[in-house]
mmCIF file of C-alpha atoms and ligand atoms in Angstrom:
data_model
loop_
_atom_site.group_PDB
_atom_site.id
_atom_site.type_symbol
_atom_site.label_atom_id
_atom_site.label_comp_id
_atom_site.label_asym_id
_atom_site.label_seq_id
_atom_site.Cartn_x
_atom_site.Cartn_y
_atom_site.Cartn_z
ATOM 1 C CA MET A 791 -15.760 0.473 -12.757
ATOM 2 C CA SER A 792 -19.222 -0.350 -11.521
ATOM 3 C CA ILE A 793 -19.281 -2.296 -8.263
ATOM 4 C CA PRO A 794 -22.337 -2.654 -6.019
ATOM 5 C CA GLN A 795 -22.486 0.052 -3.334
ATOM 6 C CA LEU A 796 -23.976 0.036 0.170
ATOM 7 C CA GLU A 797 -27.214 1.597 -1.105
ATOM 8 C CA ASP A 798 -27.678 -1.353 -3.476
ATOM 9 C CA LEU A 799 -28.151 -3.675 -0.496
ATOM 10 C CA GLY A 800 -31.642 -2.251 0.105
ATOM 11 C CA ASP A 801 -33.280 -2.025 3.529
ATOM 12 C CA MET A 802 -30.670 -2.943 6.165
ATOM 13 C CA SER A 803 -32.731 -2.747 9.327
ATOM 14 C CA GLY A 804 -32.409 -5.839 11.478
ATOM 15 C CA ARG A 805 -29.919 -7.427 9.095
ATOM 16 C CA ARG A 806 -26.677 -9.025 10.212
ATOM 17 C CA VAL A 807 -23.797 -7.937 8.000
ATOM 18 C CA LEU A 808 -20.406 -9.615 7.647
ATOM 19 C CA LEU A 809 -17.910 -6.763 7.177
ATOM 20 C CA ARG A 810 -14.458 -7.690 5.852
ATOM 21 C CA ALA A 811 -12.098 -4.933 6.937
ATOM 22 C CA ASP A 812 -8.302 -4.655 6.709
ATOM 23 C CA PHE A 813 -7.331 -4.185 10.351
ATOM 24 C CA ASN A 814 -3.801 -5.413 9.624
ATOM 25 C CA VAL A 815 -2.316 -2.550 11.645
ATOM 26 C CA PRO A 816 1.322 -2.065 12.668
ATOM 27 C CA LEU A 817 1.968 -3.102 16.282
ATOM 28 C CA ALA A 818 4.887 -2.525 18.635
ATOM 29 C CA ASN A 819 4.815 -4.272 22.010
ATOM 30 C CA GLY A 820 1.113 -4.958 21.591
ATOM 31 C CA GLU A 821 0.308 -1.266 20.936
ATOM 32 C CA ILE A 822 -1.135 -0.022 17.632
ATOM 33 C CA THR A 823 1.402 2.448 16.181
ATOM 34 C CA ASP A 824 -0.778 3.716 13.305
ATOM 35 C CA ASP A 825 -4.575 3.421 13.389
ATOM 36 C CA LEU A 826 -5.179 4.713 9.823
ATOM 37 C CA ARG A 827 -6.775 1.439 8.742
ATOM 38 C CA ILE A 828 -9.196 1.459 11.680
ATOM 39 C CA ARG A 829 -10.182 5.109 11.210
ATOM 40 C CA ALA A 830 -10.655 4.476 7.501
ATOM 41 C CA ALA A 831 -13.248 1.751 8.147
ATOM 42 C CA LEU A 832 -15.413 3.864 10.491
ATOM 43 C CA PRO A 833 -17.607 5.586 7.851
ATOM 44 C CA THR A 834 -18.819 2.221 6.546
ATOM 45 C CA ILE A 835 -19.453 0.881 10.048
ATOM 46 C CA LYS A 836 -21.396 4.019 10.938
ATOM 47 C CA TRP A 837 -23.429 3.849 7.729
ATOM 48 C CA LEU A 838 -24.395 0.231 8.421
ATOM 49 C CA GLN A 839 -25.264 0.898 12.060
ATOM 50 C CA ASP A 840 -27.286 4.012 11.207
ATOM 51 C CA ALA A 841 -29.180 1.905 8.673
ATOM 52 C CA GLY A 842 -30.153 -0.481 11.490
ATOM 53 C CA ALA A 843 -27.780 -3.354 10.731
ATOM 54 C CA THR A 844 -25.734 -5.416 13.175
ATOM 55 C CA VAL A 845 -22.082 -5.435 12.117
ATOM 56 C CA VAL A 846 -19.899 -8.532 12.444
ATOM 57 C CA ALA A 847 -16.393 -7.442 11.409
ATOM 58 C CA CYS A 848 -13.514 -9.697 10.424
ATOM 59 C CA SER A 849 -9.884 -9.178 9.389
ATOM 60 C CA HIS A 850 -6.490 -10.785 9.179
ATOM 61 C CA LEU A 851 -3.503 -9.459 11.153
ATOM 62 C CA GLY A 852 0.038 -10.328 10.155
ATOM 63 C CA ARG A 853 0.866 -13.730 8.770
ATOM 64 C CA PRO A 854 0.170 -16.412 11.405
ATOM 65 C CA LYS A 855 0.584 -19.846 9.907
ATOM 66 C CA GLY A 856 -3.005 -21.105 9.897
ATOM 67 C CA GLU A 857 -3.168 -21.624 13.654
ATOM 68 C CA PRO A 858 -3.967 -19.469 16.676
ATOM 69 C CA ASN A 859 -1.015 -17.407 17.872
ATOM 70 C CA PRO A 860 -1.488 -14.786 20.602
ATOM 71 C CA GLU A 861 1.114 -12.533 18.966
ATOM 72 C CA PHE A 862 -1.349 -11.947 16.103
ATOM 73 C CA SER A 863 -4.527 -11.605 18.166
ATOM 74 C CA LEU A 864 -6.967 -8.884 17.126
ATOM 75 C CA ASP A 865 -7.484 -7.902 20.795
ATOM 76 C CA PRO A 866 -5.737 -4.493 20.398
ATOM 77 C CA VAL A 867 -8.033 -3.677 17.467
ATOM 78 C CA ARG A 868 -11.071 -4.881 19.412
ATOM 79 C CA ALA A 869 -10.202 -2.449 22.207
ATOM 80 C CA VAL A 870 -10.063 0.508 19.798
ATOM 81 C CA LEU A 871 -13.306 -0.520 18.092
ATOM 82 C CA ALA A 872 -15.096 -0.760 21.436
ATOM 83 C CA GLN A 873 -14.388 2.968 21.850
ATOM 84 C CA ARG A 874 -14.716 4.212 18.276
ATOM 85 C CA ALA A 875 -17.561 1.976 17.099
ATOM 86 C CA PRO A 876 -19.422 0.458 20.045
ATOM 87 C CA GLY A 877 -21.628 -2.501 19.227
ATOM 88 C CA VAL A 878 -19.440 -3.964 16.503
ATOM 89 C CA GLU A 879 -18.580 -7.607 16.949
ATOM 90 C CA LEU A 880 -15.053 -8.537 15.784
ATOM 91 C CA LEU A 881 -14.135 -12.126 14.923
ATOM 92 C CA GLU A 882 -10.642 -13.431 15.759
ATOM 93 C CA ASN A 883 -7.826 -13.248 13.172
ATOM 94 C CA LEU A 884 -9.054 -14.965 9.994
ATOM 95 C CA ARG A 885 -5.588 -16.410 9.327
ATOM 96 C CA PHE A 886 -5.752 -18.489 12.525
ATOM 97 C CA ASP A 887 -7.673 -20.896 10.257
ATOM 98 C CA PRO A 888 -5.834 -22.421 7.272
ATOM 99 C CA GLY A 889 -9.108 -22.178 5.310
ATOM 100 C CA GLU A 890 -8.701 -18.396 4.948
ATOM 101 C CA THR A 891 -5.637 -18.284 2.690
ATOM 102 C CA ALA A 892 -6.598 -21.610 1.048
ATOM 103 C CA ASN A 893 -10.009 -20.148 0.135
ATOM 104 C CA ASP A 894 -11.675 -23.251 1.572
ATOM 105 C CA PRO A 895 -15.460 -23.378 0.903
ATOM 106 C CA ALA A 896 -16.033 -24.914 4.351
ATOM 107 C CA PHE A 897 -14.400 -21.864 5.958
ATOM 108 C CA VAL A 898 -16.511 -19.535 3.806
ATOM 109 C CA ALA A 899 -19.625 -21.376 5.021
ATOM 110 C CA GLU A 900 -18.494 -20.903 8.634
ATOM 111 C CA LEU A 901 -17.887 -17.183 8.088
ATOM 112 C CA ILE A 902 -21.231 -16.385 6.510
ATOM 113 C CA ALA A 903 -23.325 -18.516 8.905
ATOM 114 C CA GLY A 904 -26.044 -16.327 10.423
ATOM 115 C CA CYS A 905 -25.255 -13.321 8.187
ATOM 116 C CA ASP A 906 -27.531 -12.052 5.458
ATOM 117 C CA ALA A 907 -25.320 -9.527 3.679
ATOM 118 C CA TYR A 908 -21.608 -8.999 3.042
ATOM 119 C CA VAL A 909 -19.606 -5.793 2.743
ATOM 120 C CA ASN A 910 -15.988 -5.674 1.605
ATOM 121 C CA ASP A 911 -14.165 -2.608 2.935
ATOM 122 C CA ALA A 912 -10.761 -4.339 3.037
ATOM 123 C CA PHE A 913 -9.105 -2.536 0.154
ATOM 124 C CA GLY A 914 -5.623 -3.476 1.426
ATOM 125 C CA ALA A 915 -6.435 -7.202 1.199
ATOM 126 C CA SER A 916 -8.553 -7.219 -1.957
ATOM 127 C CA HIS A 917 -5.661 -8.430 -4.102
ATOM 128 C CA ARG A 918 -5.748 -11.714 -2.150
ATOM 129 C CA SER A 919 -8.044 -14.488 -3.408
ATOM 130 C CA HIS A 920 -8.694 -15.511 0.174
ATOM 131 C CA ALA A 921 -11.892 -16.995 1.608
ATOM 132 C CA SER A 922 -13.163 -13.832 3.307
ATOM 133 C CA ILE A 923 -12.542 -11.709 0.179
ATOM 134 C CA VAL A 924 -13.870 -13.826 -2.694
ATOM 135 C CA GLY A 925 -16.092 -16.369 -0.903
ATOM 136 C CA PRO A 926 -19.045 -14.505 0.672
ATOM 137 C CA PRO A 927 -20.101 -12.654 -2.524
ATOM 138 C CA GLN A 928 -20.960 -16.027 -4.070
ATOM 139 C CA HIS A 929 -23.596 -16.575 -1.401
ATOM 140 C CA LEU A 930 -24.797 -13.259 0.039
ATOM 141 C CA PRO A 931 -26.011 -9.933 -1.351
ATOM 142 C CA SER A 932 -22.736 -7.991 -1.359
ATOM 143 C CA ALA A 933 -21.381 -4.483 -1.702
ATOM 144 C CA ALA A 934 -18.241 -2.376 -1.474
ATOM 145 C CA GLY A 935 -17.819 -0.292 1.665
ATOM 146 C CA ARG A 936 -17.059 3.429 1.467
ATOM 147 C CA LEU A 937 -13.281 3.008 1.824
ATOM 148 C CA LEU A 938 -13.023 0.350 -0.872
ATOM 149 C CA ALA A 939 -15.174 2.419 -3.224
ATOM 150 C CA LYS A 940 -13.082 5.550 -2.646
ATOM 151 C CA GLU A 941 -9.731 3.772 -3.111
ATOM 152 C CA VAL A 942 -10.908 2.285 -6.398
ATOM 153 C CA ASP A 943 -12.290 5.610 -7.589
ATOM 154 C CA VAL A 944 -9.114 7.543 -6.831
ATOM 155 C CA LEU A 945 -6.596 4.969 -8.057
ATOM 156 C CA LEU A 946 -8.445 4.098 -11.262
ATOM 157 C CA GLY A 947 -8.955 7.821 -11.870
ATOM 158 C CA VAL A 948 -5.205 8.377 -11.674
ATOM 159 C CA ARG A 949 -4.573 5.314 -13.820
ATOM 160 C CA ASN A 950 -7.093 6.098 -16.519
ATOM 161 C CA GLU A 951 -7.506 9.890 -16.620
ATOM 162 C CA PRO A 952 -4.564 11.654 -14.960
ATOM 163 C CA ARG A 953 -4.105 15.396 -15.315
ATOM 164 C CA ARG A 954 -0.730 16.034 -16.914
ATOM 165 C CA PRO A 955 2.109 16.149 -16.369
ATOM 166 C CA PHE A 956 1.761 12.925 -14.413
ATOM 167 C CA VAL A 957 4.858 12.080 -12.347
ATOM 168 C CA GLY A 958 5.330 8.615 -10.825
ATOM 169 C CA ILE A 959 7.788 8.178 -7.949
ATOM 170 C CA LEU A 960 8.961 4.670 -7.197
ATOM 171 C CA GLY A 961 11.298 3.513 -4.487
ATOM 172 C CA GLY A 962 11.749 0.595 -2.160
ATOM 173 C CA ALA A 963 14.099 -2.296 -2.211
ATOM 174 C CA LYS A 964 13.508 -4.425 -5.231
ATOM 175 C CA VAL A 965 13.069 -3.946 -8.960
ATOM 176 C CA SER A 966 11.734 -7.511 -9.255
ATOM 177 C CA ASP A 967 8.811 -6.757 -6.863
ATOM 178 C CA LYS A 968 7.758 -3.742 -8.874
ATOM 179 C CA LEU A 969 8.579 -4.650 -12.443
ATOM 180 C CA GLY A 970 4.924 -4.962 -13.424
ATOM 181 C CA VAL A 971 4.089 -1.590 -11.949
ATOM 182 C CA ILE A 972 7.187 0.053 -13.453
ATOM 183 C CA GLU A 973 6.043 -1.053 -16.889
ATOM 184 C CA ALA A 974 2.444 -0.006 -16.231
ATOM 185 C CA LEU A 975 3.536 3.420 -14.934
ATOM 186 C CA LEU A 976 5.866 3.984 -17.885
ATOM 187 C CA GLY A 977 2.794 3.532 -20.060
ATOM 188 C CA ILE A 978 0.777 6.218 -18.279
ATOM 189 C CA CYS A 979 3.234 8.644 -16.615
ATOM 190 C CA ASP A 980 5.001 11.519 -18.320
ATOM 191 C CA SER A 981 8.059 10.864 -16.176
ATOM 192 C CA LEU A 982 9.085 8.252 -13.668
ATOM 193 C CA ILE A 983 11.387 9.034 -10.744
ATOM 194 C CA VAL A 984 13.263 6.023 -9.393
ATOM 195 C CA GLY A 985 14.973 6.092 -5.993
ATOM 196 C CA GLY A 986 15.473 3.702 -3.093
ATOM 197 C CA GLY A 987 17.259 0.392 -3.261
ATOM 198 C CA MET A 988 15.877 -0.395 -6.703
ATOM 199 C CA ALA A 989 17.755 2.553 -8.229
ATOM 200 C CA PHE A 990 21.084 0.718 -7.893
ATOM 201 C CA THR A 991 20.133 -2.000 -10.348
ATOM 202 C CA PHE A 992 19.225 0.753 -12.841
ATOM 203 C CA LEU A 993 22.530 2.535 -12.120
ATOM 204 C CA ALA A 994 24.417 -0.744 -12.616
ATOM 205 C CA ALA A 995 22.593 -1.160 -15.947
ATOM 206 C CA LYS A 996 24.111 2.162 -16.988
ATOM 207 C CA GLY A 997 27.578 0.849 -16.170
ATOM 208 C CA ASN A 998 28.045 2.446 -12.738
ATOM 209 C CA GLN A 999 29.935 0.791 -9.892
ATOM 210 C CA VAL A 1000 27.414 0.336 -7.075
ATOM 211 C CA GLY A 1001 29.824 -0.990 -4.445
ATOM 212 C CA SER A 1002 27.988 -3.027 -1.817
ATOM 213 C CA SER A 1003 24.588 -1.430 -2.513
ATOM 214 C CA LEU A 1004 21.514 -3.538 -3.066
ATOM 215 C CA LEU A 1005 21.781 -5.064 -6.511
ATOM 216 C CA GLU A 1006 19.650 -7.580 -8.387
ATOM 217 C CA GLU A 1007 22.034 -8.989 -10.963
ATOM 218 C CA ASP A 1008 19.267 -10.875 -12.745
ATOM 219 C CA GLN A 1009 17.320 -7.638 -13.330
ATOM 220 C CA ILE A 1010 20.168 -5.645 -14.892
ATOM 221 C CA ALA A 1011 19.230 -6.639 -18.443
ATOM 222 C CA THR A 1012 15.589 -5.706 -17.833
ATOM 223 C CA CYS A 1013 16.582 -2.312 -16.428
ATOM 224 C CA LYS A 1014 18.885 -1.745 -19.393
ATOM 225 C CA ALA A 1015 16.064 -2.511 -21.823
ATOM 226 C CA LEU A 1016 13.768 -0.063 -19.997
ATOM 227 C CA LEU A 1017 16.428 2.676 -20.136
ATOM 228 C CA ASP A 1018 17.219 1.954 -23.795
ATOM 229 C CA SER A 1019 13.522 2.245 -24.684
ATOM 230 C CA GLY A 1020 13.907 5.989 -24.219
ATOM 231 C CA ALA A 1021 11.379 6.112 -21.365
ATOM 232 C CA ALA A 1022 11.559 9.252 -19.201
ATOM 233 C CA ILE A 1023 13.186 7.593 -16.191
ATOM 234 C CA HIS A 1024 14.951 9.885 -13.704
ATOM 235 C CA LEU A 1025 17.695 8.209 -11.664
ATOM 236 C CA PRO A 1026 19.799 9.557 -8.784
ATOM 237 C CA HIS A 1027 23.021 11.313 -9.734
ATOM 238 C CA ASP A 1028 24.318 11.588 -6.202
ATOM 239 C CA ILE A 1029 24.017 9.157 -3.328
ATOM 240 C CA THR A 1030 24.370 9.138 0.448
ATOM 241 C CA ALA A 1031 26.463 6.105 1.267
ATOM 242 C CA LEU A 1032 27.670 4.223 4.326
ATOM 243 C CA GLY A 1033 31.281 3.091 4.484
ATOM 244 C CA PRO A 1034 32.817 -0.212 5.565
ATOM 245 C CA GLY A 1035 32.073 -1.244 9.140
ATOM 246 C CA GLY A 1036 28.848 0.764 9.369
ATOM 247 C CA LYS A 1037 25.520 -0.800 10.248
ATOM 248 C CA ILE A 1038 22.079 0.208 8.973
ATOM 249 C CA GLY A 1039 19.941 1.463 11.866
ATOM 250 C CA ASP A 1040 22.884 1.642 14.269
ATOM 251 C CA PRO A 1041 24.800 4.943 14.103
ATOM 252 C CA ASP A 1042 26.830 3.909 17.164
ATOM 253 C CA ALA A 1043 28.410 1.057 15.201
ATOM 254 C CA GLY A 1044 30.525 3.618 13.364
ATOM 255 C CA GLY A 1045 31.191 3.627 9.630
ATOM 256 C CA GLU A 1046 31.588 6.842 7.669
ATOM 257 C CA VAL A 1047 28.616 8.472 5.938
ATOM 258 C CA ARG A 1048 29.539 10.320 2.762
ATOM 259 C CA GLN A 1049 27.993 11.929 -0.300
ATOM 260 C CA VAL A 1050 29.173 10.184 -3.429
ATOM 261 C CA GLY A 1051 28.363 10.389 -7.128
ATOM 262 C CA THR A 1052 27.054 7.376 -8.973
ATOM 263 C CA SER A 1053 30.226 5.313 -8.638
ATOM 264 C CA MET A 1054 30.713 3.714 -5.273
ATOM 265 C CA PRO A 1055 33.921 2.111 -4.094
ATOM 266 C CA ASP A 1056 33.900 -1.492 -2.885
ATOM 267 C CA GLY A 1057 32.461 -1.832 0.595
ATOM 268 C CA TRP A 1058 30.344 1.315 0.323
ATOM 269 C CA MET A 1059 26.584 0.970 0.433
ATOM 270 C CA GLY A 1060 24.212 3.539 -1.082
ATOM 271 C CA LEU A 1061 21.327 4.052 1.354
ATOM 272 C CA ASP A 1062 19.669 7.300 0.293
ATOM 273 C CA ILE A 1063 19.481 9.664 -2.658
ATOM 274 C CA GLY A 1064 21.842 12.613 -2.245
ATOM 275 C CA PRO A 1065 20.845 16.287 -1.772
ATOM 276 C CA GLY A 1066 21.412 17.198 -5.439
ATOM 277 C CA THR A 1067 19.111 14.421 -6.590
ATOM 278 C CA ALA A 1068 16.508 15.317 -3.957
ATOM 279 C CA ALA A 1069 16.528 18.897 -5.278
ATOM 280 C CA GLU A 1070 16.199 17.754 -8.893
ATOM 281 C CA PHE A 1071 13.333 15.386 -8.016
ATOM 282 C CA THR A 1072 11.656 18.259 -6.137
ATOM 283 C CA ASP A 1073 11.719 20.405 -9.295
ATOM 284 C CA ILE A 1074 10.052 17.647 -11.315
ATOM 285 C CA ILE A 1075 7.405 17.011 -8.640
ATOM 286 C CA THR A 1076 6.622 20.717 -8.255
ATOM 287 C CA GLU A 1077 5.599 20.958 -11.928
ATOM 288 C CA ALA A 1078 3.319 17.907 -11.792
ATOM 289 C CA ARG A 1079 -0.470 18.009 -11.917
ATOM 290 C CA THR A 1080 -0.737 14.389 -10.795
ATOM 291 C CA VAL A 1081 1.726 12.613 -8.510
ATOM 292 C CA LEU A 1082 1.743 8.986 -7.489
ATOM 293 C CA TRP A 1083 4.337 8.051 -4.863
ATOM 294 C CA ASN A 1084 5.136 4.475 -3.911
ATOM 295 C CA GLY A 1085 8.244 3.521 -1.985
ATOM 296 C CA PRO A 1086 10.812 5.470 0.055
ATOM 297 C CA MET A 1087 13.949 7.022 -1.473
ATOM 298 C CA GLY A 1088 16.233 5.527 1.162
ATOM 299 C CA VAL A 1089 16.358 3.764 4.514
ATOM 300 C CA PHE A 1090 14.349 6.549 6.181
ATOM 301 C CA GLU A 1091 13.983 4.649 9.460
ATOM 302 C CA ASP A 1092 17.686 5.475 10.034
ATOM 303 C CA PRO A 1093 17.992 9.268 10.534
ATOM 304 C CA ARG A 1094 21.268 9.322 8.570
ATOM 305 C CA PHE A 1095 19.398 8.148 5.465
ATOM 306 C CA ALA A 1096 16.032 9.882 5.925
ATOM 307 C CA ALA A 1097 16.723 13.192 4.164
ATOM 308 C CA GLY A 1098 15.943 12.039 0.606
ATOM 309 C CA THR A 1099 12.572 10.551 1.533
ATOM 310 C CA HIS A 1100 11.768 13.583 3.697
ATOM 311 C CA THR A 1101 12.588 16.058 0.905
ATOM 312 C CA VAL A 1102 10.672 14.133 -1.746
ATOM 313 C CA GLY A 1103 7.735 13.682 0.667
ATOM 314 C CA GLN A 1104 7.728 17.423 1.331
ATOM 315 C CA ALA A 1105 7.677 18.132 -2.400
ATOM 316 C CA VAL A 1106 4.711 15.784 -2.830
ATOM 317 C CA ALA A 1107 2.906 17.418 0.091
ATOM 318 C CA GLU A 1108 3.482 20.919 -1.322
ATOM 319 C CA CYS A 1109 2.681 20.041 -4.938
ATOM 320 C CA ARG A 1110 -0.392 21.872 -6.181
ATOM 321 C CA GLY A 1111 -1.430 18.915 -8.319
ATOM 322 C CA PHE A 1112 -3.436 15.893 -7.193
ATOM 323 C CA THR A 1113 -1.220 13.728 -4.987
ATOM 324 C CA VAL A 1114 -1.573 10.070 -4.114
ATOM 325 C CA VAL A 1115 0.601 7.972 -1.842
ATOM 326 C CA GLY A 1116 0.440 4.198 -2.282
ATOM 327 C CA GLY A 1117 0.224 2.489 1.106
ATOM 328 C CA GLY A 1118 2.933 0.578 2.895
ATOM 329 C CA ASP A 1119 6.323 2.193 3.504
ATOM 330 C CA SER A 1120 5.645 5.503 1.769
ATOM 331 C CA ALA A 1121 2.437 5.983 3.788
ATOM 332 C CA ALA A 1122 4.480 5.263 6.928
ATOM 333 C CA ALA A 1123 7.068 7.822 5.784
ATOM 334 C CA ALA A 1124 4.389 10.458 5.087
ATOM 335 C CA ALA A 1125 2.990 9.869 8.584
ATOM 336 C CA LYS A 1126 6.445 9.950 10.214
ATOM 337 C CA PHE A 1127 7.304 13.309 8.613
ATOM 338 C CA GLY A 1128 3.870 14.760 9.445
ATOM 339 C CA LEU A 1129 2.934 15.169 5.762
ATOM 340 C CA ALA A 1130 -0.073 12.848 5.466
ATOM 341 C CA ASP A 1131 -2.651 15.629 5.971
ATOM 342 C CA GLN A 1132 -1.285 17.576 3.015
ATOM 343 C CA ILE A 1133 -1.578 14.672 0.605
ATOM 344 C CA ASP A 1134 -4.803 14.289 -1.330
ATOM 345 C CA HIS A 1135 -5.110 10.527 -0.946
ATOM 346 C CA VAL A 1136 -3.058 8.208 1.265
ATOM 347 C CA SER A 1137 -3.997 4.699 0.239
ATOM 348 C CA THR A 1138 -4.568 2.049 2.908
ATOM 349 C CA GLY A 1139 -3.233 -0.645 0.585
ATOM 350 C CA GLY A 1140 0.383 -1.212 -0.472
ATOM 351 C CA GLY A 1141 0.303 -4.381 -2.586
ATOM 352 C CA ALA A 1142 -3.351 -3.807 -3.469
ATOM 353 C CA SER A 1143 -2.787 -0.297 -4.850
ATOM 354 C CA LEU A 1144 0.139 -1.500 -6.988
ATOM 355 C CA GLU A 1145 -1.865 -4.404 -8.381
ATOM 356 C CA LEU A 1146 -4.841 -2.159 -9.120
ATOM 357 C CA LEU A 1147 -2.590 0.335 -10.928
ATOM 358 C CA GLU A 1148 -0.915 -2.456 -12.831
ATOM 359 C CA THR A 1149 -3.908 -4.531 -13.892
ATOM 360 C CA GLY A 1150 -6.905 -2.224 -13.401
ATOM 361 C CA ASP A 1151 -8.694 -4.854 -11.297
ATOM 362 C CA LEU A 1152 -8.489 -6.947 -8.115
ATOM 363 C CA PRO A 1153 -9.928 -10.358 -7.165
ATOM 364 C CA GLY A 1154 -12.058 -8.753 -4.435
ATOM 365 C CA LEU A 1155 -13.584 -6.288 -6.916
ATOM 366 C CA LYS A 1156 -14.322 -9.002 -9.449
ATOM 367 C CA ALA A 1157 -16.054 -11.052 -6.730
ATOM 368 C CA LEU A 1158 -18.337 -8.088 -5.930
ATOM 369 C CA ARG A 1159 -19.160 -7.478 -9.607
ATOM 370 C CA ASP A 1160 -19.941 -11.168 -10.196
ATOM 371 C CA SER A 1161 -22.065 -11.220 -7.058
ATOM 372 C CA SER A 1162 -24.384 -8.495 -8.311
ATOM 373 C CA GLN A 1163 -25.251 -10.722 -11.254
ATOM 374 C CA THR A 1164 -26.070 -13.818 -9.216
ATOM 375 C CA THR A 1165 -27.485 -12.859 -5.815
ATOM 376 C CA SER A 1166 -29.676 -9.733 -5.487
HETATM 377 C C1 3PG B 762 -1.207 -5.417 3.763
HETATM 378 O O1 3PG B 762 -0.813 -5.054 4.869
HETATM 379 O O2 3PG B 762 -0.579 -5.167 2.715
HETATM 380 C C2 3PG B 762 -2.511 -6.133 3.660
HETATM 381 O O3 3PG B 762 -3.169 -6.155 4.881
HETATM 382 C C3 3PG B 762 -2.319 -7.514 3.095
HETATM 383 O O4 3PG B 762 -1.531 -8.294 3.932
HETATM 384 P P1 3PG B 762 -0.743 -9.542 3.341
HETATM 385 O O5 3PG B 762 0.331 -8.994 2.436
HETATM 386 O O6 3PG B 762 -0.188 -10.296 4.518
HETATM 387 O O7 3PG B 762 -1.721 -10.373 2.545
HETATM 388 MG MG1 MG B 763 -1.840 18.888 -3.806
#
């Protein structure tokens, strides 16, 4: 895909550039717990500053409801930027203004006032048709930052020209959230591994009792059709489950933890793939020449249900093929288990990487392509 690059903006000296970044970082008690998204934006900031531009950065953080809310202030990000990229100005959370998510032209006008170029490096937010993503390219010479360009390169490369065998690994809670991407991946992968909460709807579609595990009744027929199509879908054949009375995230609450097969008694909740399944998935991943991993295999935040995600993550990290982790929970898991450095590409976008894999495009990319035809 051809999108305008930083070099296409021409001479940058003395120019004031509006940089849309995705500084939507995880916070705990006001502290940034993972600064990947800030580090990932630094090459673009440095390039612009070295070229003589003044950088005015902007981002959303969390989901404030269109009004200022100190809980979602960008102050913690501003403090990190002051150290890592001195001289960058950072606007306050874009979503403090209802015009951001509504893509209000008046808010776009406010954002671009005084700026003479626009750079989108917010890969993680480029699936949103929000003011700061799709608005400025209609008015200013615009380009993709280094991070956005790299994400698109890697993910479209995997989508369009994977080395084979290509193994997709999907997990996470819901089939309904990922149906589009399941179908897209079945079209391009040689095999698809399914774990996490979504596996139980597939297991139910095969006639298994799933006890009190997560189940989307209204997706059973869809899962059955996918399985009947003969697609190479690998499901768990053993499960780590929590018995009646137990609480997720609270080992002290009691409740028995047990390895079960694919039939769970009433009151039992499957919360991780079992060791046999983790070993089988490892074998499949080891043979792959391309791996795409999106979504944990279990509730890895609870140590009792972390083993499946840890084992699969380790297999991805040790795979000799080209390995990509879609953002969100699986990126958090890779970081938690210390595996991120061994993975070829850890995407900074969860929803954005899925939408790009599914559709091959994003609203933010289209805005940049259209811009190159109208502005410069
Ligand atoms: C993300 O964290 O996935 C992006 O920053 C987008 O955030 P959003 O889902 O609130 O639009
Ligand atoms: Mg590798």
